[in-house]
C-alpha positions as protocol buffer text, in pm:
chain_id: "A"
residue {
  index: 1
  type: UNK
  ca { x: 1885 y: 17365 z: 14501 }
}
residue {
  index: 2
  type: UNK
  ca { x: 1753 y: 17148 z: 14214 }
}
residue {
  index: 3
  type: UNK
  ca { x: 1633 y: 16875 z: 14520 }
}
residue {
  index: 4
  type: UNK
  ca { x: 1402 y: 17153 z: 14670 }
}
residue {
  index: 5
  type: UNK
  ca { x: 1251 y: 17223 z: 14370 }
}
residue {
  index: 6
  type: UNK
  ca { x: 1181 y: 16810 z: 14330 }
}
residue {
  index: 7
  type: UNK
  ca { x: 1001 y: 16891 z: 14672 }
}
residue {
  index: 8
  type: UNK
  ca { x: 746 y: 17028 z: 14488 }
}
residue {
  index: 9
  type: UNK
  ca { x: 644 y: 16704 z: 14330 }
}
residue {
  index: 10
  type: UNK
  ca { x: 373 y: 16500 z: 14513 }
}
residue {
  index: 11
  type: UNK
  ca { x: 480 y: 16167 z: 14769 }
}
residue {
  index: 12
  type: UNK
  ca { x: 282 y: 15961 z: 14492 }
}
residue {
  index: 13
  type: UNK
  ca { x: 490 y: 16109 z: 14239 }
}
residue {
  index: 14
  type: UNK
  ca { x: 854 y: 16090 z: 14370 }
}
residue {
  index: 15
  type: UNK
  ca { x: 751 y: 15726 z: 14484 }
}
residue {
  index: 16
  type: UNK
  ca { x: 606 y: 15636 z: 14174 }
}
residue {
  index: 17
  type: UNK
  ca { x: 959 y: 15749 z: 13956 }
}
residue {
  index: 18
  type: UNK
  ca { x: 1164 y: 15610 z: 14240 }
}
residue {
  index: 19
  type: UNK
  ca { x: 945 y: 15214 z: 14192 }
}
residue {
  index: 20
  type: UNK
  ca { x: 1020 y: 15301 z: 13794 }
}
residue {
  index: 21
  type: UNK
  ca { x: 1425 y: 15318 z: 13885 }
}
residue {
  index: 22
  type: UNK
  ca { x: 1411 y: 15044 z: 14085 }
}
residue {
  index: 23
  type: UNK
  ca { x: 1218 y: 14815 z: 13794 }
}
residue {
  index: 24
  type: UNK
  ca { x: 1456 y: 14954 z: 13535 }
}
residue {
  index: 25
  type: UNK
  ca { x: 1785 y: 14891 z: 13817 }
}
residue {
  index: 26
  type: UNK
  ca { x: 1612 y: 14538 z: 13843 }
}
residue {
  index: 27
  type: UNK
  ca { x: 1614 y: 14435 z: 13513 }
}
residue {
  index: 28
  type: UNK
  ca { x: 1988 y: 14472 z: 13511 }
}
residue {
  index: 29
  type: UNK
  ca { x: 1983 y: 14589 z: 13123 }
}
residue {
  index: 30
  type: UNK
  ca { x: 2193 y: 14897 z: 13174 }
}
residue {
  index: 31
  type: UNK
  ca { x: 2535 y: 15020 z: 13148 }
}
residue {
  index: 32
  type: UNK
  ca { x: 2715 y: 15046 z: 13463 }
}
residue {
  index: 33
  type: UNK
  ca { x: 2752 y: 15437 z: 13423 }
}
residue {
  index: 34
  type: UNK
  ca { x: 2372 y: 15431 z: 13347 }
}
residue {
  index: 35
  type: UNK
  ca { x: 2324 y: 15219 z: 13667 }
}
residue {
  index: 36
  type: UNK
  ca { x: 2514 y: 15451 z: 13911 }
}
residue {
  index: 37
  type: UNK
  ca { x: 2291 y: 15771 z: 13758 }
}
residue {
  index: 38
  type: UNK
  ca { x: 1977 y: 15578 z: 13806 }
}
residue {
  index: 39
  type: UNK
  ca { x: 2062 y: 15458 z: 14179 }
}
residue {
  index: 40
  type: UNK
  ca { x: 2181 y: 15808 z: 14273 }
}
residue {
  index: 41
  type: UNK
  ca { x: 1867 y: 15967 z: 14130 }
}
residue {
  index: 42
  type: UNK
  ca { x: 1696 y: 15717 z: 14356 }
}
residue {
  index: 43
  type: UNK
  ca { x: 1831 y: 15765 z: 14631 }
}
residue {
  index: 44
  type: UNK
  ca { x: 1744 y: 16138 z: 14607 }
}
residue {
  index: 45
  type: UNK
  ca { x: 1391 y: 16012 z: 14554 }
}
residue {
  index: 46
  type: UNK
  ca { x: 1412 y: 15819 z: 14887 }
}
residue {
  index: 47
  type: UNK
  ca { x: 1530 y: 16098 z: 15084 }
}
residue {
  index: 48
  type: UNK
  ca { x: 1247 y: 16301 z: 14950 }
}
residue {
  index: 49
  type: UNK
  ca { x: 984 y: 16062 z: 15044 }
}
residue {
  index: 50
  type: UNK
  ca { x: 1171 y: 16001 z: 15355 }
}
residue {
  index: 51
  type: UNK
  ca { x: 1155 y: 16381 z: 15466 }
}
residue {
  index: 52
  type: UNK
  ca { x: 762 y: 16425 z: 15309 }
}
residue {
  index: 53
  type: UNK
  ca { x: 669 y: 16108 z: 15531 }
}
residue {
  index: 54
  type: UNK
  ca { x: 847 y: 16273 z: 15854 }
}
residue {
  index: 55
  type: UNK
  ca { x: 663 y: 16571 z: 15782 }
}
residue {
  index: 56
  type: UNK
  ca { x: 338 y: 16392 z: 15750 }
}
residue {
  index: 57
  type: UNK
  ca { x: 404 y: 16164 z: 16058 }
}
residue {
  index: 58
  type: UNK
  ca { x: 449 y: 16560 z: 16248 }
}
residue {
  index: 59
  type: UNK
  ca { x: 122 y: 16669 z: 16170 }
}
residue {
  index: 60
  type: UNK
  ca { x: -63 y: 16349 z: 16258 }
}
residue {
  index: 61
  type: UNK
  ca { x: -239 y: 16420 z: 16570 }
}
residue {
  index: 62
  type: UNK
  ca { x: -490 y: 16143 z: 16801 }
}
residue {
  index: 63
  type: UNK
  ca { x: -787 y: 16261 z: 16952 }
}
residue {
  index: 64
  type: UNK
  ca { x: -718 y: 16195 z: 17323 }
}
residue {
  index: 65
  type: UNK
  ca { x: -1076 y: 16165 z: 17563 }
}
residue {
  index: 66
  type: UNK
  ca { x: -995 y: 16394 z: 17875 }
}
residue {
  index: 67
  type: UNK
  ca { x: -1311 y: 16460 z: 18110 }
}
residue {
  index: 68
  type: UNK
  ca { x: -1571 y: 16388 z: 17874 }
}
residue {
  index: 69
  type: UNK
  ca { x: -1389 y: 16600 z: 17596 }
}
residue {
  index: 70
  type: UNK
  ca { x: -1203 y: 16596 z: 17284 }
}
residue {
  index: 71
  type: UNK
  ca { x: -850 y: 16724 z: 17282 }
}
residue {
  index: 72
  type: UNK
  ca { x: -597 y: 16688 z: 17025 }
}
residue {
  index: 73
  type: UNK
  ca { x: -242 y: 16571 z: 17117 }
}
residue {
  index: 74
  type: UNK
  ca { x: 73 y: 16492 z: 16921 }
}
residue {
  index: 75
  type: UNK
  ca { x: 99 y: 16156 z: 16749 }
}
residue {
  index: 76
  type: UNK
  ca { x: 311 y: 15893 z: 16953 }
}
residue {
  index: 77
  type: UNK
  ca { x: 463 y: 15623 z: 16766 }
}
residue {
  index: 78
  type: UNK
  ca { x: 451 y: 15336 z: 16973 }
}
């Protein structure tokens, strides 16, 4: 429950605590127990970003020229 209600923070946001972890994982100052906490709260901050990115990546649509006119069409990833 607690990871839907991270949902509600912004892509910027999770990103921007999850590049924080990784600088404090980086600077390899921690205690081991402080180390796994930080690098399991980031990977919950990954798969957030990962699923707000898939959603985004969804909703991206091209505009496709068919007879003279505009038509939307799903995104392809090529």
């Amino acid at each position: 429950m607690a990871e839907s209600l991270e949902d509600d923070a912004t892509f910027e946001e999770s990103l921007e605590e999850l590049e924080a972890l990784v600088d404090r994982l980086e600077r390899g100052q921690l205690l081991l127990d402080e180390s796994l906490e930080l690098f399991e709260r980031g990977m919950k901050l990954a798969r957030i970003c990962n699923r707000k990115l898939s959603k985004a990546e969804r909703k991206i649509e091209m505009l496709i020229e068919e007879n003279g006119s505009l038509k939307t069409g799903p995104f392809m990833d090529e």
